[in-house]
Short mmCIF file of C-alpha atoms in Angstrom, two decimals:
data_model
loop_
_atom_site.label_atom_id
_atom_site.label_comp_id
_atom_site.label_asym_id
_atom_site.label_seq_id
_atom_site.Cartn_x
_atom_site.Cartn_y
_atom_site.Cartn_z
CA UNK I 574 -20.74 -23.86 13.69
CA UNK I 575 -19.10 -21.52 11.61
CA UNK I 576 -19.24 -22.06 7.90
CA UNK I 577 -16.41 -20.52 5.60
CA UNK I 578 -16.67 -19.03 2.45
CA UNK I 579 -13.84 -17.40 0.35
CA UNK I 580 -14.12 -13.54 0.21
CA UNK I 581 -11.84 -13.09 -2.33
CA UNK I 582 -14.64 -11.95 -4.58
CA UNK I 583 -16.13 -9.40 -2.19
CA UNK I 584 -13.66 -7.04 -2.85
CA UNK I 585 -13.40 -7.64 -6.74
CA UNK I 586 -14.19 -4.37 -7.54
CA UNK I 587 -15.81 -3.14 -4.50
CA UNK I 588 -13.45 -0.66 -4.20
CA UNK I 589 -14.03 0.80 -7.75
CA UNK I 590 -17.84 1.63 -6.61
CA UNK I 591 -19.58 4.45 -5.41
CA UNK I 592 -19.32 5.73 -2.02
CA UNK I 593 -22.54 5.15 0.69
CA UNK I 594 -22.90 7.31 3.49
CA UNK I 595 -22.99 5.63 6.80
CA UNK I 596 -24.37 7.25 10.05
CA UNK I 597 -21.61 7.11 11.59
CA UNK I 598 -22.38 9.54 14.07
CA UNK I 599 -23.72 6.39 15.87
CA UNK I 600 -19.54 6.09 17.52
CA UNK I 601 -18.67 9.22 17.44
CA UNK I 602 -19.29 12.51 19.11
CA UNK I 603 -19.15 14.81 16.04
CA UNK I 604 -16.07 16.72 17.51
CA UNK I 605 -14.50 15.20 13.99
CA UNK I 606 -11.79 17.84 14.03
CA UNK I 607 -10.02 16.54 17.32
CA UNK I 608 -7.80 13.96 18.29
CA UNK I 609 -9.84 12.19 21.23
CA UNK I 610 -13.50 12.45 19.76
CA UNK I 611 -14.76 9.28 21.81
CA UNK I 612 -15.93 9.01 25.33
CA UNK I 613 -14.19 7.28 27.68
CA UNK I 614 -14.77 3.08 27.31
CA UNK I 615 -16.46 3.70 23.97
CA UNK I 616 -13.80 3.44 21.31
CA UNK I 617 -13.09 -0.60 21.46
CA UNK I 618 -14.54 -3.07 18.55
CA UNK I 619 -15.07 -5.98 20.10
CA UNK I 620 -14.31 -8.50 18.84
CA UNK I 621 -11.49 -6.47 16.50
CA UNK I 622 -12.54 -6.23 13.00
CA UNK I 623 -10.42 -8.72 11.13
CA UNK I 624 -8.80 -7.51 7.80
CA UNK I 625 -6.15 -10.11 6.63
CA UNK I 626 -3.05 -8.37 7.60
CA UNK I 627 -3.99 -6.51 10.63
CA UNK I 628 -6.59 -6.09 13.22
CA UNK I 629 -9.00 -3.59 13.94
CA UNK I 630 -9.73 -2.81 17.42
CA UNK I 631 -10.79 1.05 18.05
CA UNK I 632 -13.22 2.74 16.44
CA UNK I 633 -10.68 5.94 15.90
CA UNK I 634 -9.07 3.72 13.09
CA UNK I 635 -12.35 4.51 10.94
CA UNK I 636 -12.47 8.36 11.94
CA UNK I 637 -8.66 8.59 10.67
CA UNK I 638 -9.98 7.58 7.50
CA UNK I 639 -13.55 9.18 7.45
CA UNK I 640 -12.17 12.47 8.03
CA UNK I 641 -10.26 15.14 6.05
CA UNK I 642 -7.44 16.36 7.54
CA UNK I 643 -6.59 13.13 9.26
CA UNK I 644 -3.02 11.57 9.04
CA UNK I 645 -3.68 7.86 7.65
CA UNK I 646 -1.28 5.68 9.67
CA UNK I 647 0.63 2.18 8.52
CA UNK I 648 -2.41 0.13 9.72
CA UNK I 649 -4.48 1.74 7.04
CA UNK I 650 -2.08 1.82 4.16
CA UNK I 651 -1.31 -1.53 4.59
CA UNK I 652 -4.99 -2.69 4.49
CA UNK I 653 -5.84 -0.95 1.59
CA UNK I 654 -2.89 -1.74 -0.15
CA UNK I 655 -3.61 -5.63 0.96
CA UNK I 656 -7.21 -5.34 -0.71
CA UNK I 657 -6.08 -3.48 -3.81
CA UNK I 658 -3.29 -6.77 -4.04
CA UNK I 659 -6.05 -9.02 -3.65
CA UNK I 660 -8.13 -7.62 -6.11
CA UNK I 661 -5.17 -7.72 -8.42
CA UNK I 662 -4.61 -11.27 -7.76
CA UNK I 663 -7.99 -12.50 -8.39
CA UNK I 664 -9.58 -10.78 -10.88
CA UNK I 665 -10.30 -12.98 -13.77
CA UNK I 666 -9.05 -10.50 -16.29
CA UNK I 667 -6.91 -7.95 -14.55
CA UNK I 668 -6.45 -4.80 -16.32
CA UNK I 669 -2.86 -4.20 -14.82
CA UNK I 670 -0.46 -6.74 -13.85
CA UNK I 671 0.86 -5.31 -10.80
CA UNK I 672 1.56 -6.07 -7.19
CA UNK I 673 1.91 -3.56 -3.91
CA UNK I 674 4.35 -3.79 -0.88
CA UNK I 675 4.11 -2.84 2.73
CA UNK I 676 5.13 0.01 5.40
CA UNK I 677 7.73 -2.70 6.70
CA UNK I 678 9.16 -2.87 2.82
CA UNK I 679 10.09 0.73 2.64
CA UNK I 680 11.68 0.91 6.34
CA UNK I 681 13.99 -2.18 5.38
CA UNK I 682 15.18 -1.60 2.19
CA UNK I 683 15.80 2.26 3.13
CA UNK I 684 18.19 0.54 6.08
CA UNK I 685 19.39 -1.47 3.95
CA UNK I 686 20.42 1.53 1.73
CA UNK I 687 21.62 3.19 4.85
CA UNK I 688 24.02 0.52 5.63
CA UNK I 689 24.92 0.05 1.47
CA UNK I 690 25.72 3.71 1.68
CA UNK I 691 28.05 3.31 4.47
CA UNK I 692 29.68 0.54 4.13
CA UNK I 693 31.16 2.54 0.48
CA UNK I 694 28.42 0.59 -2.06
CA UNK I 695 28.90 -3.20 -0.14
CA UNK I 696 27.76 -5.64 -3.06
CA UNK I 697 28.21 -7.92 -0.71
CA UNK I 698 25.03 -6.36 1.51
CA UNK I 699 22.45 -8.07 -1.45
CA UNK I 700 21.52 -11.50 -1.45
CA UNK I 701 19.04 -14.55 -1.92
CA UNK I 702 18.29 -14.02 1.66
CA UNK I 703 17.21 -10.85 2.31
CA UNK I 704 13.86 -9.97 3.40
CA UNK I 705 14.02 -7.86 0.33
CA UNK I 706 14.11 -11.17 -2.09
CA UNK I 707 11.16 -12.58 -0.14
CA UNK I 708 9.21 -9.82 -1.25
CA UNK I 709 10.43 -10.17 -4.84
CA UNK I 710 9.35 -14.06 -5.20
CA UNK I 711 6.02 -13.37 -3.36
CA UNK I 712 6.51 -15.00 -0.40
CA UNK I 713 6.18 -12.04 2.32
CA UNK I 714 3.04 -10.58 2.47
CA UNK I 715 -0.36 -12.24 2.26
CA UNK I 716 -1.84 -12.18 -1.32
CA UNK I 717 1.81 -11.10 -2.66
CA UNK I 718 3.06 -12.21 -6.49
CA UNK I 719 6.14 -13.17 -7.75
CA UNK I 720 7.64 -9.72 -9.24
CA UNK I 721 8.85 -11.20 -12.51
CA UNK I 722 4.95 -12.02 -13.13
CA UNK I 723 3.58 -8.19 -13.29
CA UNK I 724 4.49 -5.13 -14.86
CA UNK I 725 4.13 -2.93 -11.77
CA UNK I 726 4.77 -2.65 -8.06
CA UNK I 727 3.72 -0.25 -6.36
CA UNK I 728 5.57 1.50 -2.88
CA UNK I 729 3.95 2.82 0.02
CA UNK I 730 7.09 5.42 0.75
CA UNK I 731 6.69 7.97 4.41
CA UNK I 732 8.74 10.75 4.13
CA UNK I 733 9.39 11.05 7.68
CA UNK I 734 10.90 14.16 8.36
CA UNK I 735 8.05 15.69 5.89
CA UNK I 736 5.85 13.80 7.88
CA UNK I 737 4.39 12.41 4.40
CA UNK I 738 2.95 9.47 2.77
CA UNK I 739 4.01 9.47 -1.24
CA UNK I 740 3.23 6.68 -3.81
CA UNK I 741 5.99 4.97 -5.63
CA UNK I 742 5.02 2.78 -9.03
CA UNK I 743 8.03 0.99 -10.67
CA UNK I 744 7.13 -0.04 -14.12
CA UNK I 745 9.65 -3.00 -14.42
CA UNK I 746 9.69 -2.85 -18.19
CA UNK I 747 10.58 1.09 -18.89
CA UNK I 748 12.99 0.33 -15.62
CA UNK I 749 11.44 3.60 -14.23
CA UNK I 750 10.00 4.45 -10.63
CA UNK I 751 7.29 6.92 -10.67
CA UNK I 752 6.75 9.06 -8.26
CA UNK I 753 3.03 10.36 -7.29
CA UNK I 754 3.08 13.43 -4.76
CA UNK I 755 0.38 15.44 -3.66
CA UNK I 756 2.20 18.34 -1.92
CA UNK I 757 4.34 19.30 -5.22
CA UNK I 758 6.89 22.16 -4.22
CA UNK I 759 10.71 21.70 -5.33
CA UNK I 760 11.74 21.49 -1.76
CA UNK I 761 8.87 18.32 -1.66
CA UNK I 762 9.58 17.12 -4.67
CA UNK I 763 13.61 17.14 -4.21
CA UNK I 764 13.10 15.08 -0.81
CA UNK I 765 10.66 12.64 -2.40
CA UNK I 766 12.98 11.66 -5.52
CA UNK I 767 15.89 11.08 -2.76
CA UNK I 768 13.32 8.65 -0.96
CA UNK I 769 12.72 6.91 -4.07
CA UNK I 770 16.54 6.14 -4.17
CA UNK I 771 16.64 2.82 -2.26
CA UNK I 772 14.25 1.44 -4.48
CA UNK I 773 16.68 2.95 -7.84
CA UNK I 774 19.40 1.65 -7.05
CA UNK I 775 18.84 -1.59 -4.69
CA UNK I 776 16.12 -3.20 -6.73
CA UNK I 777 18.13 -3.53 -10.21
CA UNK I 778 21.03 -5.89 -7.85
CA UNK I 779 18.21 -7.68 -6.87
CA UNK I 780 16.80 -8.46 -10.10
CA UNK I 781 20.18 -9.64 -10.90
CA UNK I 782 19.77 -12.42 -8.30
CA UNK I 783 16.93 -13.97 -10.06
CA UNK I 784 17.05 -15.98 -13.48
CA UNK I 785 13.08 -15.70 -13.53
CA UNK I 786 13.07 -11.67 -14.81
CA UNK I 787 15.44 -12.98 -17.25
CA UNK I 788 13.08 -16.24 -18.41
CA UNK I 789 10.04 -13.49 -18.09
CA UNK I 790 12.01 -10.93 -20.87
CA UNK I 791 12.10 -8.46 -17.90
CA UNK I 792 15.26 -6.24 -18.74
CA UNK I 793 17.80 -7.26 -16.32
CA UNK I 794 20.74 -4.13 -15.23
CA UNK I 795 22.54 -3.13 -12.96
CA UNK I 796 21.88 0.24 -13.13
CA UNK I 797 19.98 2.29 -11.42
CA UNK I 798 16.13 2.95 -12.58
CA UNK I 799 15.32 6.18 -13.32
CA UNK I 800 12.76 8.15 -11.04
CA UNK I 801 9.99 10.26 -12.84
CA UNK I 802 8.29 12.72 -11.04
CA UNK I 803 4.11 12.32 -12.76
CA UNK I 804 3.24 15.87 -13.27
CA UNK I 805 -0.39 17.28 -13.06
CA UNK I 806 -1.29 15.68 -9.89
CA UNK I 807 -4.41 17.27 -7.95
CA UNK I 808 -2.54 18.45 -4.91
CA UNK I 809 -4.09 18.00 -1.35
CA UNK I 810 -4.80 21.16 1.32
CA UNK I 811 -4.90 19.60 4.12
CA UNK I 812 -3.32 15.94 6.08
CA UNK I 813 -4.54 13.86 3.48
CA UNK I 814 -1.54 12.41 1.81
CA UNK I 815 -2.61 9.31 2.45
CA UNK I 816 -6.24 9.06 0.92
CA UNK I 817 -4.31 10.60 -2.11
CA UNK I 818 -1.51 7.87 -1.94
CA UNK I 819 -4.10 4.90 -2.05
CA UNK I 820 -6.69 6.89 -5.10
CA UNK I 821 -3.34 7.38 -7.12
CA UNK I 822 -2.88 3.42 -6.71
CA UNK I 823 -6.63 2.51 -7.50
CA UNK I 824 -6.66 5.48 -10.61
CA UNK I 825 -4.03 3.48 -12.05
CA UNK I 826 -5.23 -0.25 -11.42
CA UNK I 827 -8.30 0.84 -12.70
CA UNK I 828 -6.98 2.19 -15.81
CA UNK I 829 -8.35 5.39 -15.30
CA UNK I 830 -7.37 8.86 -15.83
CA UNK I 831 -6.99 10.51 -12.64
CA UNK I 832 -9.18 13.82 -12.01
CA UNK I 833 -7.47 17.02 -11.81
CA UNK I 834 -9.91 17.82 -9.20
CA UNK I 835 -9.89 15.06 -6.04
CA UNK I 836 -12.98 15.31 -3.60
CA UNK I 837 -10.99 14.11 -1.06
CA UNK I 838 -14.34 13.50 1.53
CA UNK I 839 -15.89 11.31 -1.16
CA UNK I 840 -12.84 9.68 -1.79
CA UNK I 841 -12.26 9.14 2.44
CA UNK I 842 -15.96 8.59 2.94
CA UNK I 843 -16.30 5.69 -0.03
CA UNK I 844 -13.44 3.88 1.69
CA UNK I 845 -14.22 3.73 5.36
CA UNK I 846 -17.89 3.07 4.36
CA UNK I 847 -16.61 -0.02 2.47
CA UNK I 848 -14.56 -0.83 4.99
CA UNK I 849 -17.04 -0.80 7.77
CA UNK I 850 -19.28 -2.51 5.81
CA UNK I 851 -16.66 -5.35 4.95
CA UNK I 852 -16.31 -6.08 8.26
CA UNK I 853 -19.53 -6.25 9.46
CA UNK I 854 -21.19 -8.71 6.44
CA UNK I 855 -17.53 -10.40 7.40
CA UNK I 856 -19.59 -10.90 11.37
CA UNK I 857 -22.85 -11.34 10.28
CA UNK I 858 -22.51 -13.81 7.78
CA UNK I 859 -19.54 -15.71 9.19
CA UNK I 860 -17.25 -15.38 6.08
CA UNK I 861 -13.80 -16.47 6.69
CA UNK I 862 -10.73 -15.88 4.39
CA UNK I 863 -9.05 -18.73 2.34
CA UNK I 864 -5.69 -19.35 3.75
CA UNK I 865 -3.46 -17.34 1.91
CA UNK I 866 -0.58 -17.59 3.95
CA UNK I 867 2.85 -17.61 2.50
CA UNK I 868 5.28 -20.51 2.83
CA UNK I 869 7.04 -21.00 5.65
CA UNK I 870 11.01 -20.72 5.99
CA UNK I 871 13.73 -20.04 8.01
CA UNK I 872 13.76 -16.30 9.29
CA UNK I 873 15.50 -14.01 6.97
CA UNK I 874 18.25 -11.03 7.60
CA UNK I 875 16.00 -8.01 7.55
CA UNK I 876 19.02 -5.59 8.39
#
């Protein structure tokens, strides 16, 4: 019979460690550099690799993030992200009060933006119901917190037609969204400030909805929150905007400085490794995850 035992403290700091090197030649072919690099039949996990808020079925999933030069999808953004929340969450002393959202955050409050554009500024557009407020009290993702309790949030934001993952940090006290990109050029940069501009000027009506920023001393206005560009960034050479999206995120949980020069292959190796190795002690040793799901409620207005 399956015994279960919380694994919340697995990843307390795991990810802050330093990298092993797994052979993991063992599922691959070596042809690293191409799309297909697995024989026919040989690319399924079974059973999937469970990781909280997603499933991991195909070995490919762990090349995309082994590899330089590999385009990290939703599926591993949102995993990471999910671990870096849960080691937020649980650490005894936490060095940052912060919290993270998902892909499915950025596409719904940038339709939501869409729609507030065209319907001339629509007030009407923000309320208690909106998928948007779920995320704000904590209820919509697994291992989410209540927004008024932390000092940061940090946005997972894919330029699309740049094809580009960039990380947004809003630091709720300096009412400020930072912006972390790692292909700085003023074309890139312009385009990533206007995809910060949901989150300007739709979060601050949000806020507005809630007396708990108030009761917190969080500054409640309505306007909009200023985007920073952070400056000095190591910039990437190759399709690894992601890696660099998720390190920017741990730099600053960790309280760290971040390097001006970013081995991206230790920084892709360390994770995957982890990763890998996660799941596996997960199999072997039968650990199951506390339930963390949110509350249930009616289904909310994501549009």
């Amino acid at each position: 019979m399956r015994h279960q035992q919380t694994e919340k403290f697995f990843f307390l700091g795991c990810l802050s460690h330093y990298y092993y090197r797994l052979p993991f030649s063992k599922f691959h072919n070596n042809e690293h550099d191409k799309e297909k690099v697995y024989l026919k039949g040989k690319d399924k996990i079974v059973p999937p690799f469970r990781f909280g808020v997603e499933d991991v079925a195909t070995k490919m999933w762990f090349h995309k993030l082994a590899y330089p030069g590999q385009c990290l999808t939703n599926s591993h953004l949102d995993i990471i992200f999910y671990y870096l929340r849960k080691k937020g969450k649980y650490a005894k002393e936490p060095k940052v009060k912060f919290t993270t959202t998902d892909c499915l955050f950025f596409k719904t409050i940038h339709a939501l933006y869409e729609k507030f554009i065209a319907q001339k500024k629509n007030l009407s557009l923000i309320t208690a119901q909106h998928a948007i407020a779920d995320y704000i009290r904590g209820r919509k993702m697994l291992c989410g917190s209540p927004w008024h309790l932390c000092d940061h949030v940090f946005f997972i934001i894919h330029m699309e037609t740049e094809s580009h993952w960039i990380l947004g940090r809003l630091n709720i006290e300096e009412r400020r969204v930072y912006m972390y990109n790692s292909l700085s050029t003023a074309m890139k940069d312009s385009a990533a400030i206007k995809a910060c501009q949901p989150f300007a000027v739709l979060l601050p009506h949000f806020f507005a909805l809630f007396d708990e920023f108030k009761k917190e001393n969080k500054p409640v206005c309505l306007d909009p929150f200023e985007v920073v560009k952070v400056d000095g960034l190591p910039q990437q050479t190759s399709n690894d905007c992601g890696c660099f999206v998720a390190s920017f995120a741990e730099y600053f949980i960790d309280m760290k400085p971040i390097p001006p020069i970013f081995d991206v292959e230790k920084h892709r190796d360390r994770l995957a490794v982890l990763f890998y190795k996660y799941a596996r002690m997960k199999e072997v040793e039968f650990i199951d995850s506390e339930d963390e799901a949110p509350p249930k409620g009616p289904k909310k207005n994501l549009s």
